Amino acid sequence: MNFSEFQFHADLVRGLETMGFEETTPVQEKAIPAIRQQKDLIACAQTGTGKTAAFLLPILHKLATNPATSTNTLIIVPTRELALQIDQHVEGLAYFLDNIRSVPIYGGTDGQTWEKERKAFQAGAPIIIATPGKLISHLAMGHPDFSQLENLILDEADRMLDMGFHEDILQIFG
């Protein structure tokens, strides 16, 4: 299946083309329509099968056609590396889209980074990508406003549980 069949926003299509995406993978073919219909979804597939694009593309399309005024999407990930990887993926796909940005939030940073993260929450960055521990720290300080949150993604949820983040995830949802 070709990505053009999804009729994504023209500037998102430009991002897809620039990144070299043409044909969907099986997980994308099944997940994108479900996410566009705002259905809950659990997707299991091998590394490199396009799961990240499968959840990002419908979200970016919706943000391109209906801009968010506050944080619209929260992606919780187990590691700093994955947060940065997804942030780069958003930057590439959304390169031609105005006012769509993501902010990675993870531990092991300095006070200057903390302030940047706080400001991202305050400004309502449309997409926040966070590790559980750092997100809990910001929640404790009252920084995030998730009242307009439409999308919650637990990327590599199985790995988060294996790494002992079960209680953290429950605390975030509580």
Backbone as ProteinMPNN parsed JSONL, in Angstrom:
{"seq_chain_A": "MNFSEFQFHADLVRGLETMGFEETTPVQEKAIPAIRQQKDLIACAQTGTGKTAAFLLPILHKLATNPATSTNTLIIVPTRELALQIDQHVEGLAYFLDNIRSVPIYGGTDGQTWEKERKAFQAGAPIIIATPGKLISHLAMGHPDFSQLENLILDEADRMLDMGFHEDILQIFG", "coords_chain_A": {"N_chain_A": [[0.848, -1.168, 0.0], [0.536, 2.241, -0.747], [1.641, 5.272, 0.794], [0.255, 7.489, -0.079], [-2.377, 6.769, -0.328], [-3.555, 7.223, 2.095], [-4.184, 9.844, 2.19], [-2.849, 12.018, 3.494], [-2.044, 15.226, 4.985], [-0.688, 17.659, 2.779], [1.866, 18.8, 3.34], [2.847, 17.01, 5.189], [3.081, 14.777, 3.605], [5.166, 15.677, 2.0], [7.209, 15.602, 3.903], [7.293, 12.83, 4.375], [8.138, 11.959, 1.834], [10.64, 13.217, 1.677], [11.983, 11.855, 3.674], [12.139, 9.43, 2.513], [10.068, 7.58, 2.564], [7.766, 5.435, 1.05], [6.172, 3.075, 0.57], [3.858, 1.421, 2.716], [4.335, -0.491, 5.733], [3.25, -3.712, 6.989], [2.343, -3.319, 9.716], [1.897, -0.568, 9.769], [-0.062, -0.295, 7.829], [-2.228, -1.481, 9.077], [-2.412, -0.151, 11.555], [-2.554, 2.687, 11.16], [-5.169, 3.417, 10.026], [-6.797, 2.661, 12.238], [-5.878, 4.319, 14.314], [-6.464, 6.807, 13.23], [-9.183, 6.703, 13.439], [-9.454, 7.058, 16.072], [-9.218, 4.878, 17.794], [-8.366, 2.639, 20.457], [-5.238, 0.961, 20.655], [-3.076, -1.809, 20.453], [0.028, -2.613, 19.401], [2.194, -4.997, 18.186], [5.285, -5.701, 16.937], [8.282, -6.531, 15.144], [11.475, -4.876, 15.657], [12.197, -2.131, 13.567], [10.066, -2.233, 11.83], [8.434, -0.109, 11.405], [6.763, 0.892, 13.427], [6.873, 3.292, 14.909], [6.413, 5.356, 13.003], [3.894, 4.503, 12.359], [2.261, 5.271, 14.514], [2.879, 7.986, 14.698], [2.287, 9.291, 12.21], [-0.652, 9.498, 11.771], [-1.222, 11.154, 13.954], [0.333, 13.456, 13.467], [-0.846, 14.244, 11.067], [-3.419, 14.935, 11.955], [-2.785, 17.054, 13.697], [-1.762, 18.819, 11.836], [-3.988, 19.498, 10.362], [-5.738, 20.348, 12.266], [-4.692, 22.344, 14.407], [-3.127, 22.131, 17.63], [-3.615, 23.759, 20.777], [-2.449, 23.282, 23.117], [-0.649, 20.727, 24.945], [-1.07, 17.89, 23.099], [-0.366, 15.295, 22.605], [1.134, 12.684, 24.38], [3.943, 10.796, 24.681], [5.223, 8.08, 26.181], [8.254, 6.668, 27.062], [10.833, 4.14, 27.584], [13.572, 4.882, 27.687], [16.165, 7.405, 27.43], [17.482, 7.425, 24.972], [15.553, 6.372, 23.209], [13.611, 8.353, 23.455], [14.925, 10.538, 22.272], [15.305, 9.494, 19.714], [12.643, 9.215, 18.75], [11.89, 11.884, 18.868], [13.562, 12.949, 16.865], [12.458, 11.624, 14.704], [9.903, 12.773, 14.618], [10.68, 15.416, 14.04], [11.731, 15.067, 11.444], [9.522, 14.032, 9.915], [7.659, 16.072, 10.329], [8.842, 18.287, 9.275], [8.086, 20.125, 7.256], [5.784, 21.126, 8.266], [4.076, 23.697, 9.881], [4.346, 24.993, 13.189], [4.303, 22.564, 14.558], [5.798, 20.748, 16.938], [8.035, 18.739, 18.857], [9.033, 17.759, 22.137], [11.622, 16.272, 23.815], [11.822, 14.695, 26.962], [13.745, 13.757, 29.577], [15.697, 11.984, 32.047], [18.811, 12.763, 33.832], [19.794, 15.252, 33.163], [20.724, 18.785, 33.19], [20.079, 21.815, 35.176], [19.437, 23.843, 33.379], [18.316, 22.483, 31.238], [16.111, 21.409, 32.544], [14.63, 23.736, 32.982], [14.052, 24.441, 30.343], [12.42, 22.279, 29.664], [10.31, 22.705, 31.455], [9.307, 25.097, 30.448], [8.446, 24.177, 27.971], [6.313, 22.551, 28.717], [4.716, 24.549, 29.834], [4.231, 26.194, 27.615], [2.79, 24.472, 26.124], [3.699, 22.458, 24.274], [2.961, 20.615, 21.389], [3.603, 17.843, 21.172], [4.881, 15.721, 23.53], [7.577, 13.814, 24.572], [8.498, 11.519, 26.84], [10.433, 10.093, 29.529], [9.461, 7.854, 32.171], [10.326, 8.489, 34.914], [11.307, 11.169, 34.812], [9.05, 12.477, 33.88], [7.32, 12.101, 36.04], [8.632, 13.675, 37.946], [8.192, 16.24, 36.883], [5.401, 16.261, 36.971], [5.017, 16.246, 39.733], [5.817, 18.798, 40.336], [3.831, 20.219, 39.223], [3.892, 21.045, 36.58], [3.058, 19.974, 33.923], [0.209, 20.356, 31.771], [-2.268, 18.451, 31.025], [-4.866, 18.6, 30.197], [-5.959, 18.843, 27.671], [-5.149, 16.611, 26.387], [-5.077, 14.234, 23.845], [-3.9, 11.994, 22.781], [-2.234, 9.192, 23.981], [0.634, 7.428, 24.205], [2.3, 4.479, 24.895], [5.298, 3.602, 24.305], [7.197, 0.791, 23.591], [6.164, -0.614, 25.805], [6.292, -3.132, 27.039], [9.014, -3.361, 27.557], [9.325, -1.24, 29.344], [7.945, -2.257, 31.55], [9.528, -4.51, 32.076], [11.799, -3.189, 32.905], [11.09, -2.256, 35.347], [9.258, -0.162, 35.63], [6.591, -0.268, 36.317], [5.171, 0.684, 38.656], [5.688, 3.409, 38.363], [4.335, 4.002, 35.984], [1.707, 3.502, 36.787], [1.51, 5.539, 38.701], [1.717, 7.818, 37.068], [-0.635, 7.603, 35.587], [-2.433, 7.818, 37.608]], "CA_chain_A": [[0.0, 0.0, 0.0], [1.291, 3.478, -0.822], [1.215, 6.265, 1.788], [-0.665, 8.455, -0.699], [-3.746, 6.286, -0.152], [-4.084, 7.734, 3.368], [-4.551, 11.246, 1.966], [-2.288, 12.858, 4.541], [-1.8, 16.642, 4.699], [0.331, 17.788, 1.725], [3.194, 19.046, 3.905], [3.267, 15.756, 5.812], [3.51, 13.944, 2.468], [6.508, 16.168, 1.646], [8.11, 15.047, 4.91], [7.421, 11.4, 4.071], [8.958, 11.822, 0.63], [12.003, 13.627, 2.01], [12.58, 10.791, 4.484], [12.243, 8.226, 1.699], [8.955, 6.658, 2.788], [6.855, 5.287, -0.089], [5.229, 1.985, 0.814], [3.604, 1.113, 4.123], [4.627, -1.827, 6.24], [1.994, -4.298, 7.483], [1.865, -2.703, 10.958], [1.387, 0.761, 9.42], [-1.299, -0.492, 7.062], [-3.305, -1.811, 10.012], [-2.5, 0.779, 12.683], [-2.9, 4.063, 10.784], [-6.628, 3.633, 9.999], [-7.359, 2.539, 13.587], [-5.529, 5.523, 15.07], [-7.23, 7.925, 12.658], [-10.547, 6.564, 13.952], [-9.299, 7.262, 17.51], [-9.392, 3.618, 18.511], [-7.236, 2.167, 21.249], [-4.478, 0.037, 19.828], [-1.849, -2.454, 20.914], [0.736, -3.096, 18.212], [3.417, -5.745, 18.457], [6.004, -6.022, 15.706], [9.726, -6.504, 15.288], [12.189, -3.615, 15.475], [12.428, -1.775, 12.17], [8.878, -2.467, 10.997], [7.701, 1.133, 11.197], [5.759, 1.165, 14.459], [6.9, 4.709, 15.285], [5.685, 6.098, 11.96], [2.495, 4.067, 12.395], [1.483, 6.109, 15.433], [3.135, 9.416, 14.488], [1.676, 9.86, 11.003], [-2.021, 9.989, 11.972], [-1.202, 12.255, 14.921], [0.847, 14.635, 12.765], [-1.872, 14.668, 10.108], [-4.485, 15.623, 12.687], [-2.253, 18.331, 14.173], [-1.596, 19.699, 10.67], [-5.303, 19.949, 9.905], [-6.438, 20.921, 13.417], [-3.595, 22.641, 15.332], [-3.372, 22.07, 19.071], [-3.227, 24.946, 21.537], [-1.72, 22.795, 24.283], [-0.112, 19.392, 24.692], [-2.063, 17.018, 22.484], [0.135, 13.927, 22.562], [2.175, 12.291, 25.322], [4.556, 9.515, 24.346], [6.061, 7.646, 27.297], [9.26, 5.724, 26.566], [11.677, 3.678, 28.685], [14.947, 5.377, 27.714], [16.553, 8.682, 26.83], [17.812, 7.179, 23.567], [14.314, 6.238, 22.447], [12.981, 9.682, 23.436], [15.627, 11.332, 21.26], [15.032, 8.884, 18.403], [11.281, 9.582, 18.345], [11.921, 13.327, 18.623], [14.155, 13.135, 15.533], [11.469, 11.131, 13.741], [8.893, 13.836, 14.511], [11.303, 16.541, 13.328], [11.829, 14.737, 10.023], [8.201, 13.932, 9.295], [6.935, 17.345, 10.447], [9.752, 19.355, 8.851], [7.389, 21.118, 6.433], [4.557, 21.513, 8.961], [4.264, 24.827, 10.789], [3.845, 24.947, 14.567], [4.268, 21.233, 15.164], [7.108, 20.425, 17.473], [8.047, 17.789, 19.958], [10.057, 18.025, 23.142], [11.994, 15.082, 24.584], [12.02, 14.972, 28.382], [14.373, 12.559, 30.121], [16.563, 12.234, 33.188], [20.244, 12.926, 33.643], [20.079, 16.547, 32.542], [21.051, 19.864, 34.122], [19.019, 22.769, 35.501], [19.053, 24.591, 32.18], [17.409, 21.607, 30.492], [14.879, 21.353, 33.343], [13.89, 24.972, 32.712], [13.554, 24.318, 28.966], [11.305, 21.333, 29.717], [9.205, 23.383, 32.142], [8.74, 26.055, 29.496], [7.736, 23.403, 26.944], [5.02, 22.209, 29.313], [3.962, 25.793, 29.999], [3.818, 26.667, 26.287], [1.895, 23.486, 25.532], [4.265, 21.79, 23.103], [1.966, 19.64, 20.941], [4.014, 16.456, 21.399], [5.869, 15.526, 24.587], [8.122, 12.457, 24.613], [9.098, 11.546, 28.174], [10.681, 8.886, 30.309], [8.558, 7.892, 33.33], [10.851, 9.178, 36.088], [11.373, 12.623, 34.592], [7.673, 12.952, 33.79], [6.806, 12.144, 37.414], [9.225, 14.861, 38.582], [7.47, 17.422, 36.403], [4.036, 16.182, 37.504], [5.086, 16.631, 41.144], [5.984, 20.255, 40.373], [2.634, 20.816, 38.645], [4.2, 21.664, 35.286], [2.269, 19.621, 32.727], [-1.243, 20.509, 31.678], [-2.725, 17.438, 30.08], [-6.323, 18.698, 30.088], [-6.34, 18.73, 26.26], [-4.455, 15.445, 25.845], [-5.898, 13.361, 23.009], [-3.168, 10.778, 22.435], [-1.279, 8.678, 24.955], [1.328, 6.279, 23.631], [3.328, 3.807, 25.683], [6.161, 2.938, 23.334], [7.975, -0.267, 24.239], [5.543, -0.818, 27.122], [6.819, -4.364, 27.623], [10.356, -3.057, 28.067], [9.161, -0.413, 30.545], [7.575, -3.145, 32.647], [10.724, -5.304, 32.373], [12.775, -2.311, 33.56], [10.591, -1.906, 36.666], [8.502, 1.095, 35.607], [5.17, -0.534, 36.544], [4.639, 1.635, 39.647], [5.763, 4.755, 37.785], [3.242, 4.129, 35.005], [0.476, 3.639, 37.577], [1.522, 6.872, 39.309], [1.433, 8.789, 36.003], [-2.05, 7.498, 35.234], [-3.244, 8.089, 38.789]], "C_chain_A": [[0.9, 1.24, 0.0], [0.749, 4.473, 0.206], [0.211, 7.26, 1.218], [-2.126, 8.05, -0.52], [-4.378, 6.779, 1.156], [-4.512, 9.191, 3.276], [-4.119, 12.14, 3.132], [-2.154, 14.292, 4.047], [-0.605, 16.749, 3.736], [1.737, 17.998, 2.287], [3.723, 17.839, 4.669], [3.75, 14.791, 4.734], [4.908, 14.371, 2.021], [7.548, 15.629, 2.624], [8.355, 13.568, 4.686], [8.354, 11.188, 2.887], [10.412, 12.162, 0.913], [12.722, 12.543, 2.806], [12.654, 9.464, 3.733], [11.158, 7.194, 1.922], [8.061, 6.621, 1.546], [5.76, 4.273, 0.206], [5.076, 1.736, 2.309], [4.103, -0.285, 4.464], [3.303, -2.411, 6.742], [1.466, -3.645, 8.765], [1.303, -1.308, 10.686], [0.045, 0.659, 8.711], [-2.489, -0.76, 7.981], [-3.507, -0.737, 11.082], [-2.998, 2.166, 12.287], [-4.41, 4.276, 10.703], [-7.265, 3.573, 11.392], [-7.086, 3.798, 14.407], [-6.299, 6.728, 14.537], [-8.686, 7.888, 13.117], [-10.579, 6.68, 15.477], [-9.612, 6.011, 18.322], [-8.154, 3.329, 19.347], [-6.538, 1.076, 20.457], [-3.296, -0.52, 20.6], [-1.204, -3.039, 19.672], [2.026, -3.773, 18.64], [4.049, -6.117, 17.12], [7.495, -5.897, 15.981], [10.274, -5.088, 15.143], [12.393, -3.372, 13.983], [11.239, -1.968, 11.255], [8.006, -1.224, 10.835], [6.636, 1.45, 12.224], [5.712, 2.649, 14.824], [6.143, 5.551, 14.273], [4.206, 5.735, 11.988], [1.679, 4.903, 13.371], [1.709, 7.6, 15.203], [2.368, 10.003, 13.309], [0.231, 10.311, 11.204], [-2.096, 11.156, 12.959], [-0.733, 13.538, 14.242], [-0.157, 15.156, 11.746], [-2.968, 15.459, 10.825], [-4.014, 16.983, 13.198], [-2.069, 19.322, 13.026], [-2.931, 20.276, 10.224], [-6.112, 20.626, 11.015], [-5.403, 21.223, 14.508], [-4.023, 22.629, 16.798], [-2.91, 23.36, 19.732], [-2.499, 24.572, 22.823], [-1.216, 21.391, 23.955], [-1.235, 18.456, 24.277], [-1.669, 15.55, 22.618], [1.251, 13.736, 23.578], [2.65, 10.9, 24.93], [5.499, 9.167, 25.494], [6.96, 6.521, 26.794], [10.178, 5.303, 27.709], [13.048, 4.342, 28.787], [15.109, 6.733, 27.039], [16.797, 8.512, 25.332], [16.559, 7.074, 22.712], [13.577, 7.579, 22.378], [13.612, 10.551, 22.352], [15.36, 10.811, 19.851], [13.643, 9.281, 17.895], [11.208, 11.079, 18.054], [12.497, 13.619, 17.233], [13.195, 12.682, 14.441], [10.372, 12.179, 13.523], [9.459, 15.003, 13.71], [11.375, 16.281, 11.827], [10.482, 14.726, 9.331], [7.482, 15.276, 9.274], [7.756, 18.537, 9.958], [9.037, 20.476, 8.097], [6.083, 21.609, 7.069], [4.857, 22.648, 9.933], [3.681, 24.513, 12.165], [3.66, 23.55, 15.137], [5.679, 20.919, 15.625], [6.95, 19.409, 18.591], [9.183, 18.163, 20.899], [10.354, 16.722, 23.872], [12.314, 15.472, 26.027], [12.519, 13.688, 29.031], [15.325, 12.952, 31.236], [18.02, 12.424, 32.816], [20.639, 14.239, 33.002], [20.341, 17.599, 33.618], [19.863, 20.801, 34.347], [18.538, 23.567, 34.307], [18.068, 23.773, 31.339], [16.071, 21.5, 31.212], [14.005, 22.569, 33.045], [13.3, 24.948, 31.301], [12.34, 23.383, 28.927], [10.078, 21.975, 30.365], [8.509, 24.36, 31.201], [7.978, 25.343, 28.38], [6.369, 22.979, 27.457], [4.132, 23.444, 29.396], [3.418, 26.291, 28.659], [2.863, 25.692, 25.608], [2.435, 22.89, 24.255], [3.311, 20.684, 22.671], [2.313, 18.185, 21.259], [5.121, 16.436, 22.446], [6.27, 14.057, 24.566], [8.913, 12.365, 25.911], [9.375, 10.159, 28.728], [9.85, 8.993, 31.592], [9.078, 8.706, 34.515], [10.857, 10.686, 35.944], [9.969, 13.215, 34.496], [7.058, 13.074, 35.186], [7.357, 13.364, 38.154], [8.492, 16.127, 38.166], [6.022, 17.43, 36.906], [4.004, 16.641, 38.961], [5.212, 18.142, 41.308], [4.787, 20.978, 39.76], [2.834, 21.446, 37.276], [3.277, 21.257, 34.145], [0.788, 19.939, 32.871], [-1.703, 19.543, 30.598], [-4.24, 17.475, 29.9], [-6.811, 18.558, 28.648], [-5.69, 17.522, 25.588], [-5.426, 14.552, 25.076], [-5.232, 12.023, 22.738], [-2.172, 10.43, 23.529], [-0.671, 7.413, 24.377], [2.334, 5.762, 24.643], [4.176, 3.037, 24.684], [7.099, 2.001, 24.084], [7.479, -0.495, 25.667], [6.082, -2.07, 27.801], [8.198, -4.131, 28.231], [10.271, -2.196, 29.326], [8.819, -1.281, 31.749], [8.764, -4.001, 33.06], [11.756, -4.49, 33.151], [12.286, -1.819, 34.924], [9.799, -0.613, 36.743], [7.005, 0.915, 35.882], [4.55, 0.489, 37.494], [4.647, 3.062, 39.106], [4.614, 4.993, 36.809], [1.911, 4.297, 35.741], [0.388, 5.021, 38.216], [1.189, 7.945, 38.272], [-0.052, 8.784, 35.666], [-2.966, 7.872, 36.387], [-3.5, 9.519, 38.943]], "O_chain_A": [[1.92, 1.264, 0.688], [-0.455, 4.514, 0.461], [-0.599, 7.816, 1.961], [-3.014, 8.901, -0.558], [-5.6, 6.752, 1.303], [-5.139, 9.712, 4.199], [-4.912, 12.907, 3.678], [-2.151, 14.545, 2.843], [0.372, 16.011, 3.87], [2.699, 17.435, 1.765], [4.937, 17.668, 4.782], [4.726, 14.07, 4.937], [5.741, 13.524, 1.698], [8.644, 15.243, 2.217], [9.488, 13.099, 4.792], [9.249, 10.344, 2.931], [11.316, 11.472, 0.441], [13.923, 12.334, 2.636], [13.175, 8.482, 4.26], [11.309, 6.043, 1.512], [7.648, 7.668, 1.048], [4.571, 4.577, 0.104], [6.04, 1.828, 3.069], [4.266, -1.138, 3.592], [2.331, -1.673, 6.903], [0.259, -3.436, 8.89], [0.324, -0.91, 11.317], [-0.869, 1.441, 8.973], [-3.609, -0.33, 7.708], [-4.639, -0.448, 11.47], [-3.792, 2.761, 13.016], [-4.902, 5.251, 11.272], [-8.172, 4.349, 11.691], [-7.968, 4.285, 15.114], [-6.738, 7.576, 15.314], [-9.345, 8.925, 13.178], [-11.611, 6.429, 16.099], [-10.199, 6.086, 19.402], [-7.041, 3.722, 18.995], [-7.168, 0.355, 19.683], [-2.603, 0.208, 21.31], [-1.804, -3.856, 18.974], [2.841, -3.196, 19.36], [3.422, -6.765, 16.282], [7.912, -5.239, 16.934], [9.619, -4.212, 14.579], [12.721, -4.29, 13.232], [11.375, -1.881, 10.035], [6.955, -1.283, 10.198], [5.701, 2.197, 11.936], [4.632, 3.203, 15.026], [5.314, 6.378, 14.654], [3.356, 6.569, 11.674], [0.522, 5.217, 13.091], [0.819, 8.403, 15.485], [1.849, 11.115, 13.409], [-0.091, 11.439, 10.83], [-2.937, 12.042, 12.813], [-1.341, 14.593, 14.424], [-0.305, 16.367, 11.577], [-3.39, 16.517, 10.358], [-4.763, 17.959, 13.14], [-2.205, 20.53, 13.222], [-2.996, 21.414, 9.76], [-7.047, 21.378, 10.743], [-5.252, 20.434, 15.441], [-5.122, 23.055, 17.151], [-1.936, 23.976, 19.301], [-1.993, 25.442, 23.533], [-1.345, 20.926, 22.822], [-2.211, 18.258, 25.001], [-2.527, 14.673, 22.729], [2.196, 14.523, 23.633], [1.865, 9.954, 24.857], [6.465, 9.887, 25.746], [6.497, 5.556, 26.185], [10.296, 6.022, 28.701], [13.635, 4.365, 29.869], [14.304, 7.141, 26.202], [16.378, 9.342, 24.526], [16.507, 7.624, 21.612], [12.983, 7.904, 21.349], [12.905, 11.222, 21.6], [15.208, 11.591, 18.911], [13.493, 9.644, 16.729], [10.543, 11.497, 17.106], [11.961, 14.457, 16.507], [13.13, 13.292, 13.374], [9.966, 12.438, 12.391], [8.8, 15.52, 12.808], [11.107, 17.178, 11.028], [10.315, 15.342, 8.278], [6.777, 15.589, 8.315], [7.386, 19.683, 10.211], [9.356, 21.65, 8.284], [5.365, 22.415, 6.477], [5.798, 22.558, 10.721], [2.65, 23.85, 12.28], [2.926, 23.376, 16.109], [6.616, 20.836, 14.832], [5.88, 19.252, 19.179], [10.16, 18.798, 20.503], [9.462, 16.128, 24.477], [12.997, 16.466, 26.273], [11.828, 12.669, 29.043], [15.713, 14.114, 31.354], [18.415, 12.27, 31.66], [21.692, 14.338, 32.372], [20.197, 17.33, 34.811], [18.786, 20.606, 33.783], [17.363, 23.928, 34.228], [17.105, 24.316, 30.797], [15.018, 21.5, 30.574], [12.792, 22.446, 32.876], [12.17, 25.39, 31.093], [11.355, 23.662, 28.244], [8.955, 21.812, 29.889], [7.281, 24.44, 31.163], [6.968, 25.856, 27.898], [5.381, 23.038, 26.726], [2.946, 23.393, 29.07], [2.281, 26.754, 28.579], [2.203, 26.044, 24.63], [1.723, 22.817, 23.254], [2.887, 19.886, 23.506], [1.43, 17.388, 21.578], [6.168, 17.058, 22.268], [5.418, 13.169, 24.544], [9.91, 13.071, 26.068], [8.666, 9.194, 28.443], [9.565, 10.099, 32.051], [8.344, 9.528, 35.064], [10.453, 11.402, 36.861], [9.726, 14.324, 34.972], [6.356, 14.043, 35.475], [6.63, 14.014, 38.905], [8.204, 16.987, 38.999], [5.483, 18.488, 37.23], [3.08, 17.339, 39.377], [4.763, 18.7, 42.309], [4.73, 22.207, 39.774], [2.039, 22.286, 36.855], [2.754, 22.131, 33.454], [0.202, 19.808, 33.946], [-1.541, 19.799, 29.405], [-4.835, 16.478, 29.492], [-7.965, 18.19, 28.425], [-5.68, 17.422, 24.361], [-6.47, 14.162, 25.599], [-5.912, 11.027, 22.492], [-1.371, 11.266, 23.948], [-1.376, 6.445, 24.094], [3.129, 6.53, 25.184], [3.807, 1.94, 24.266], [7.712, 2.378, 25.082], [8.267, -0.56, 26.611], [6.304, -2.07, 29.012], [8.504, -4.651, 29.304], [11.042, -2.389, 30.266], [9.342, -1.066, 32.843], [8.996, -4.205, 34.252], [12.501, -5.039, 33.963], [12.982, -1.052, 35.589], [9.681, -0.026, 37.819], [6.231, 1.855, 35.698], [3.525, 1.092, 37.178], [3.722, 3.833, 39.361], [3.997, 6.058, 36.81], [1.089, 5.132, 35.365], [-0.691, 5.612, 38.268], [0.452, 8.883, 38.574], [-0.656, 9.841, 35.482], [-4.134, 8.203, 36.179], [-4.172, 9.928, 39.89]]}, "name": "protein", "num_of_chains": 1, "seq": "MNFSEFQFHADLVRGLETMGFEETTPVQEKAIPAIRQQKDLIACAQTGTGKTAAFLLPILHKLATNPATSTNTLIIVPTRELALQIDQHVEGLAYFLDNIRSVPIYGGTDGQTWEKERKAFQAGAPIIIATPGKLISHLAMGHPDFSQLENLILDEADRMLDMGFHEDILQIFG"}
